[in-house]
PDB file of C-alpha atoms in Angstrom:
ATOM      1  CA  UNK A   1       3.537  38.709 -24.115  1.00 94.00           C
ATOM      2  CA  UNK A   2       5.600  35.574 -24.691  1.00 95.00           C
ATOM      3  CA  UNK A   3       4.651  31.916 -25.019  1.00 95.00           C
ATOM      4  CA  UNK A   4       7.298  30.250 -22.851  1.00 95.00           C
ATOM      5  CA  UNK A   5       6.634  26.789 -24.350  1.00 96.00           C
ATOM      6  CA  UNK A   6       5.255  27.671 -27.810  1.00 96.00           C
ATOM      7  CA  UNK A   7       5.377  24.144 -29.286  1.00 96.00           C
ATOM      8  CA  UNK A   8       3.942  21.299 -27.210  1.00 96.00           C
ATOM      9  CA  UNK A   9       3.689  17.670 -28.308  1.00 95.00           C
ATOM     10  CA  UNK A  10       1.876  15.328 -25.924  1.00 93.00           C
ATOM     11  CA  UNK A  11       0.348  11.907 -26.133  1.00 88.00           C
ATOM     12  CA  UNK A  12      -3.371  11.416 -25.639  1.00 88.00           C
ATOM     13  CA  UNK A  13      -4.084  11.296 -21.898  1.00 88.00           C
ATOM     14  CA  UNK A  14      -1.043  13.336 -20.839  1.00 91.00           C
ATOM     15  CA  UNK A  15      -1.205  16.717 -19.117  1.00 96.00           C
ATOM     16  CA  UNK A  16      -0.763  19.927 -21.127  1.00 96.00           C
ATOM     17  CA  UNK A  17       0.588  23.014 -19.368  1.00 97.00           C
ATOM     18  CA  UNK A  18       0.932  26.217 -21.403  1.00 97.00           C
ATOM     19  CA  UNK A  19       2.799  29.086 -19.711  1.00 97.00           C
ATOM     20  CA  UNK A  20       2.563  32.694 -20.796  1.00 96.00           C
ATOM     21  CA  UNK A  21       4.807  35.570 -19.654  1.00 96.00           C
ATOM     22  CA  UNK A  22       3.360  39.079 -19.604  1.00 95.00           C
ATOM     23  CA  UNK A  23       6.093  41.723 -19.329  1.00 93.00           C
ATOM     24  CA  UNK A  24       3.821  44.734 -18.856  1.00 89.00           C
ATOM     25  CA  UNK A  25       2.020  45.622 -15.627  1.00 92.00           C
ATOM     26  CA  UNK A  26      -1.502  44.514 -16.500  1.00 93.00           C
ATOM     27  CA  UNK A  27      -4.272  43.332 -14.205  1.00 94.00           C
ATOM     28  CA  UNK A  28      -4.931  39.615 -14.403  1.00 92.00           C
ATOM     29  CA  UNK A  29      -8.454  40.370 -15.647  1.00 93.00           C
ATOM     30  CA  UNK A  30      -6.797  41.770 -18.814  1.00 95.00           C
ATOM     31  CA  UNK A  31      -5.196  38.407 -19.683  1.00 96.00           C
ATOM     32  CA  UNK A  32      -7.318  36.123 -21.879  1.00 96.00           C
ATOM     33  CA  UNK A  33      -6.711  32.652 -23.290  1.00 97.00           C
ATOM     34  CA  UNK A  34      -8.070  31.419 -26.624  1.00 97.00           C
ATOM     35  CA  UNK A  35      -8.265  28.047 -28.344  1.00 97.00           C
ATOM     36  CA  UNK A  36      -8.492  28.967 -31.994  1.00 95.00           C
ATOM     37  CA  UNK A  37     -10.945  31.885 -31.922  1.00 94.00           C
ATOM     38  CA  UNK A  38     -12.873  30.721 -28.840  1.00 96.00           C
ATOM     39  CA  UNK A  39     -12.248  31.979 -25.312  1.00 97.00           C
ATOM     40  CA  UNK A  40     -11.005  29.372 -22.872  1.00 96.00           C
ATOM     41  CA  UNK A  41     -12.618  29.476 -19.438  1.00 94.00           C
ATOM     42  CA  UNK A  42     -11.462  26.222 -17.778  1.00 95.00           C
ATOM     43  CA  UNK A  43      -7.990  25.313 -16.572  1.00 96.00           C
ATOM     44  CA  UNK A  44      -6.636  28.858 -16.202  1.00 96.00           C
ATOM     45  CA  UNK A  45      -4.473  29.613 -13.156  1.00 96.00           C
ATOM     46  CA  UNK A  46      -5.350  32.380 -10.668  1.00 95.00           C
ATOM     47  CA  UNK A  47      -2.727  34.706 -12.100  1.00 94.00           C
ATOM     48  CA  UNK A  48      -4.017  33.746 -15.565  1.00 95.00           C
ATOM     49  CA  UNK A  49      -0.485  32.998 -16.821  1.00 96.00           C
ATOM     50  CA  UNK A  50      -0.941  29.230 -17.100  1.00 97.00           C
ATOM     51  CA  UNK A  51      -3.462  27.078 -18.932  1.00 97.00           C
ATOM     52  CA  UNK A  52      -3.648  23.415 -17.856  1.00 97.00           C
ATOM     53  CA  UNK A  53      -5.453  20.567 -19.548  1.00 97.00           C
ATOM     54  CA  UNK A  54      -5.282  17.517 -17.261  1.00 96.00           C
ATOM     55  CA  UNK A  55      -5.842  14.760 -19.824  1.00 94.00           C
ATOM     56  CA  UNK A  56      -5.273  15.629 -23.476  1.00 94.00           C
ATOM     57  CA  UNK A  57      -7.706  14.391 -26.100  1.00 93.00           C
ATOM     58  CA  UNK A  58      -7.500  14.727 -29.874  1.00 92.00           C
ATOM     59  CA  UNK A  59      -9.921  17.668 -29.589  1.00 94.00           C
ATOM     60  CA  UNK A  60      -7.220  19.569 -27.631  1.00 96.00           C
ATOM     61  CA  UNK A  61      -4.934  19.475 -30.697  1.00 95.00           C
ATOM     62  CA  UNK A  62      -5.080  23.153 -31.725  1.00 96.00           C
ATOM     63  CA  UNK A  63      -3.465  26.583 -31.634  1.00 97.00           C
ATOM     64  CA  UNK A  64      -3.834  28.461 -28.338  1.00 97.00           C
ATOM     65  CA  UNK A  65      -3.259  32.145 -27.694  1.00 97.00           C
ATOM     66  CA  UNK A  66      -2.402  34.104 -24.571  1.00 97.00           C
ATOM     67  CA  UNK A  67      -3.515  37.701 -24.945  1.00 96.00           C
ATOM     68  CA  UNK A  68      -2.944  40.765 -22.719  1.00 96.00           C
ATOM     69  CA  UNK A  69      -4.688  44.112 -23.111  1.00 95.00           C
ATOM     70  CA  UNK A  70      -3.432  47.417 -21.667  1.00 93.00           C
ATOM     71  CA  UNK A  71      -4.619  50.929 -22.528  1.00 92.00           C
ATOM     72  CA  UNK A  72      -6.517  49.586 -25.535  1.00 91.00           C
ATOM     73  CA  UNK A  73      -3.435  47.848 -26.965  1.00 94.00           C
ATOM     74  CA  UNK A  74      -3.444  44.093 -27.422  1.00 95.00           C
ATOM     75  CA  UNK A  75      -0.388  41.880 -27.434  1.00 96.00           C
ATOM     76  CA  UNK A  76      -0.445  38.080 -27.738  1.00 96.00           C
ATOM     77  CA  UNK A  77       1.602  34.998 -28.512  1.00 97.00           C
ATOM     78  CA  UNK A  78       0.676  31.606 -29.964  1.00 97.00           C
ATOM     79  CA  UNK A  79       1.071  28.052 -28.653  1.00 97.00           C
ATOM     80  CA  UNK A  80       0.867  25.108 -31.049  1.00 97.00           C
ATOM     81  CA  UNK A  81      -0.357  21.957 -29.317  1.00 97.00           C
ATOM     82  CA  UNK A  82      -0.010  18.622 -31.084  1.00 96.00           C
ATOM     83  CA  UNK A  83      -1.800  15.693 -29.426  1.00 94.00           C
ATOM     84  CA  UNK A  84      -0.604  12.357 -30.779  1.00 91.00           C
ATOM     85  CA  UNK A  85      -2.087   8.947 -30.300  1.00 86.00           C
ATOM     86  CA  UNK A  86       0.048   6.496 -28.330  1.00 83.00           C
ATOM     87  CA  UNK A  87       1.220   3.364 -30.087  1.00 86.00           C
ATOM     88  CA  UNK A  88      -1.163   0.423 -29.897  1.00 87.00           C
ATOM     89  CA  UNK A  89      -0.221  -3.238 -29.532  1.00 86.00           C
ATOM     90  CA  UNK A  90      -2.538  -5.970 -30.709  1.00 85.00           C
ATOM     91  CA  UNK A  91      -2.232  -9.184 -28.752  1.00 79.00           C
ATOM     92  CA  UNK A  92      -2.696 -12.585 -30.424  1.00 79.00           C
ATOM     93  CA  UNK A  93      -6.327 -12.710 -29.263  1.00 79.00           C
ATOM     94  CA  UNK A  94      -7.092  -9.380 -31.013  1.00 84.00           C
ATOM     95  CA  UNK A  95      -7.266  -7.274 -27.833  1.00 84.00           C
ATOM     96  CA  UNK A  96      -5.584  -3.870 -28.217  1.00 87.00           C
ATOM     97  CA  UNK A  97      -3.461  -2.151 -25.561  1.00 86.00           C
ATOM     98  CA  UNK A  98      -1.909   1.338 -25.599  1.00 85.00           C
ATOM     99  CA  UNK A  99       1.826   1.805 -25.162  1.00 84.00           C
ATOM    100  CA  UNK A 100       3.023   1.678 -21.579  1.00 85.00           C
ATOM    101  CA  UNK A 101       0.222  -0.705 -20.634  1.00 86.00           C
ATOM    102  CA  UNK A 102       1.098  -3.888 -18.774  1.00 88.00           C
ATOM    103  CA  UNK A 103      -1.453  -6.639 -19.181  1.00 85.00           C
ATOM    104  CA  UNK A 104      -1.863 -10.319 -18.346  1.00 85.00           C
ATOM    105  CA  UNK A 105      -3.339 -12.364 -21.188  1.00 81.00           C
ATOM    106  CA  UNK A 106      -3.317 -15.300 -18.762  1.00 81.00           C
ATOM    107  CA  UNK A 107      -2.403 -15.796 -15.106  1.00 82.00           C
ATOM    108  CA  UNK A 108       1.122 -16.942 -15.898  1.00 84.00           C
ATOM    109  CA  UNK A 109       2.001 -14.358 -18.585  1.00 87.00           C
ATOM    110  CA  UNK A 110       2.716 -10.629 -18.374  1.00 89.00           C
ATOM    111  CA  UNK A 111       3.039  -8.406 -21.441  1.00 87.00           C
ATOM    112  CA  UNK A 112       4.015  -4.764 -21.952  1.00 89.00           C
ATOM    113  CA  UNK A 113       3.289  -2.600 -24.998  1.00 87.00           C
ATOM    114  CA  UNK A 114       6.251  -0.428 -26.075  1.00 86.00           C
ATOM    115  CA  UNK A 115       6.387   2.938 -27.891  1.00 83.00           C
ATOM    116  CA  UNK A 116       6.772   1.208 -31.265  1.00 85.00           C
ATOM    117  CA  UNK A 117       3.565  -0.786 -30.813  1.00 85.00           C
ATOM    118  CA  UNK A 118       5.357  -4.062 -30.096  1.00 87.00           C
ATOM    119  CA  UNK A 119       4.329  -6.184 -27.141  1.00 84.00           C
ATOM    120  CA  UNK A 120       6.921  -8.008 -25.071  1.00 88.00           C
ATOM    121  CA  UNK A 121       5.731 -10.948 -23.003  1.00 87.00           C
ATOM    122  CA  UNK A 122       7.332 -13.061 -20.309  1.00 89.00           C
ATOM    123  CA  UNK A 123       6.156 -16.017 -18.293  1.00 89.00           C
ATOM    124  CA  UNK A 124       5.622 -15.383 -14.603  1.00 86.00           C
ATOM    125  CA  UNK A 125       5.935 -18.030 -11.953  1.00 81.00           C
ATOM    126  CA  UNK A 126       2.774 -19.022 -10.114  1.00 75.00           C
ATOM    127  CA  UNK A 127       4.705 -19.151  -6.843  1.00 75.00           C
ATOM    128  CA  UNK A 128       4.118 -22.845  -6.244  1.00 75.00           C
ATOM    129  CA  UNK A 129       7.285 -24.596  -5.169  1.00 75.00           C
ATOM    130  CA  UNK A 130       8.635 -27.533  -7.134  1.00 75.00           C
ATOM    131  CA  UNK A 131       9.727 -30.604  -5.223  1.00 70.00           C
ATOM    132  CA  UNK A 132      13.314 -30.959  -4.058  1.00 62.00           C
ATOM    133  CA  UNK A 133      16.132 -31.943  -4.336  1.00 61.00           C
ATOM    134  CA  UNK A 134      17.036 -29.467  -7.115  1.00 60.00           C
ATOM    135  CA  UNK A 135      14.141 -29.151  -9.561  1.00 66.00           C
ATOM    136  CA  UNK A 136      14.341 -27.700 -13.027  1.00 75.00           C
ATOM    137  CA  UNK A 137      11.502 -25.350 -13.932  1.00 76.00           C
ATOM    138  CA  UNK A 138      10.409 -25.123 -17.575  1.00 78.00           C
ATOM    139  CA  UNK A 139       7.800 -22.884 -19.232  1.00 80.00           C
ATOM    140  CA  UNK A 140       6.394 -23.854 -22.613  1.00 82.00           C
ATOM    141  CA  UNK A 141       5.247 -21.388 -25.313  1.00 81.00           C
ATOM    142  CA  UNK A 142       1.906 -21.006 -23.486  1.00 80.00           C
ATOM    143  CA  UNK A 143       3.667 -20.231 -20.173  1.00 83.00           C
ATOM    144  CA  UNK A 144       2.598 -23.533 -18.652  1.00 82.00           C
ATOM    145  CA  UNK A 145       5.063 -24.402 -15.915  1.00 80.00           C
ATOM    146  CA  UNK A 146       6.549 -27.872 -15.678  1.00 79.00           C
ATOM    147  CA  UNK A 147       8.655 -29.026 -12.754  1.00 77.00           C
ATOM    148  CA  UNK A 148      11.257 -31.668 -13.556  1.00 72.00           C
ATOM    149  CA  UNK A 149      11.946 -33.182 -10.129  1.00 61.00           C
ATOM    150  CA  UNK A 150      15.259 -34.819 -10.949  1.00 60.00           C
ATOM    151  CA  UNK A 151      18.397 -34.204 -12.878  1.00 57.00           C
ATOM    152  CA  UNK A 152      18.364 -34.936 -16.583  1.00 57.00           C
ATOM    153  CA  UNK A 153      20.874 -36.691 -18.758  1.00 58.00           C
ATOM    154  CA  UNK A 154      21.656 -35.152 -22.105  1.00 54.00           C
ATOM    155  CA  UNK A 155      23.154 -37.285 -24.835  1.00 57.00           C
ATOM    156  CA  UNK A 156      23.888 -36.766 -28.507  1.00 54.00           C
ATOM    157  CA  UNK A 157      23.853 -39.294 -31.338  1.00 62.00           C
ATOM    158  CA  UNK A 158      23.473 -39.364 -35.096  1.00 62.00           C
ATOM    159  CA  UNK A 159      19.702 -39.762 -34.734  1.00 66.00           C
ATOM    160  CA  UNK A 160      17.493 -36.738 -35.669  1.00 67.00           C
ATOM    161  CA  UNK A 161      14.943 -37.808 -33.033  1.00 66.00           C
ATOM    162  CA  UNK A 162      15.365 -36.635 -29.471  1.00 63.00           C
ATOM    163  CA  UNK A 163      13.516 -36.543 -26.216  1.00 66.00           C
ATOM    164  CA  UNK A 164      13.566 -33.492 -23.918  1.00 65.00           C
ATOM    165  CA  UNK A 165      13.895 -33.587 -20.143  1.00 59.00           C
ATOM    166  CA  UNK A 166      10.152 -33.368 -19.692  1.00 58.00           C
ATOM    167  CA  UNK A 167       9.555 -36.414 -21.905  1.00 64.00           C
ATOM    168  CA  UNK A 168       8.445 -34.548 -25.056  1.00 67.00           C
ATOM    169  CA  UNK A 169       9.668 -36.069 -28.323  1.00 69.00           C
ATOM    170  CA  UNK A 170      10.891 -34.064 -31.320  1.00 63.00           C
ATOM    171  CA  UNK A 171      12.369 -34.760 -34.748  1.00 63.00           C
ATOM    172  CA  UNK A 172      14.912 -32.465 -36.367  1.00 57.00           C
ATOM    173  CA  UNK A 173      15.584 -32.358 -40.086  1.00 54.00           C
ATOM    174  CA  UNK A 174      18.585 -30.110 -39.627  1.00 51.00           C
ATOM    175  CA  UNK A 175      22.162 -31.275 -39.777  1.00 48.00           C
ATOM    176  CA  UNK A 176      24.397 -30.259 -36.919  1.00 45.00           C
ATOM    177  CA  UNK A 177      28.042 -30.837 -36.211  1.00 44.00           C
ATOM    178  CA  UNK A 178      29.217 -30.880 -32.612  1.00 43.00           C
ATOM    179  CA  UNK A 179      32.487 -31.435 -30.901  1.00 42.00           C
ATOM    180  CA  UNK A 180      32.603 -32.616 -27.324  1.00 41.00           C
ATOM    181  CA  UNK A 181      35.666 -31.559 -25.370  1.00 42.00           C
ATOM    182  CA  UNK A 182      34.624 -33.445 -22.229  1.00 42.00           C
ATOM    183  CA  UNK A 183      33.941 -37.131 -22.349  1.00 43.00           C
ATOM    184  CA  UNK A 184      31.253 -38.566 -20.144  1.00 43.00           C
ATOM    185  CA  UNK A 185      27.853 -37.582 -18.851  1.00 42.00           C
ATOM    186  CA  UNK A 186      26.833 -33.956 -18.333  1.00 38.00           C
ATOM    187  CA  UNK A 187      24.376 -32.924 -15.644  1.00 38.00           C
ATOM    188  CA  UNK A 188      21.825 -30.237 -16.433  1.00 39.00           C
ATOM    189  CA  UNK A 189      20.199 -28.593 -13.425  1.00 35.00           C
TER     190      UNK A 189
END
């Protein structure tokens, strides 16, 4: 008897398939599966060489044994199954999501939880068209869409106060040095 995949690591919810090879000519009724010291009755294939658990839980984390008996002699091999919890992301509102989950905290935002437990979010367009001629579309930190229906003019001066294209006003306490290689107005589209 040989455990063909003796060490199995799966995440909670994934499928576990344990495969046993029996090299002696034994009837399938002589092949038995155990979890720890308890006989397993569910998930065994017709030929009794495979044990399948469709959705792993922490309770499935255990040692399993495939055992074959012939002429009073018993031979077996061990499988070690390690069920690990997937990473969990906690969104700003306290809601938790497992890794691989895509969720929408609001209609215009889509987030995905990665294997390190970090969520990555992006704004999604609501599909409503902005007015022509060539609008600029902006999303703020809350993924609220703003359509700027006309071209903007960007200018620089020695003043730490500035106004963005959408009319918002900001003050900067940082010092910046810029060099302009092109004289004149610049269009931002």
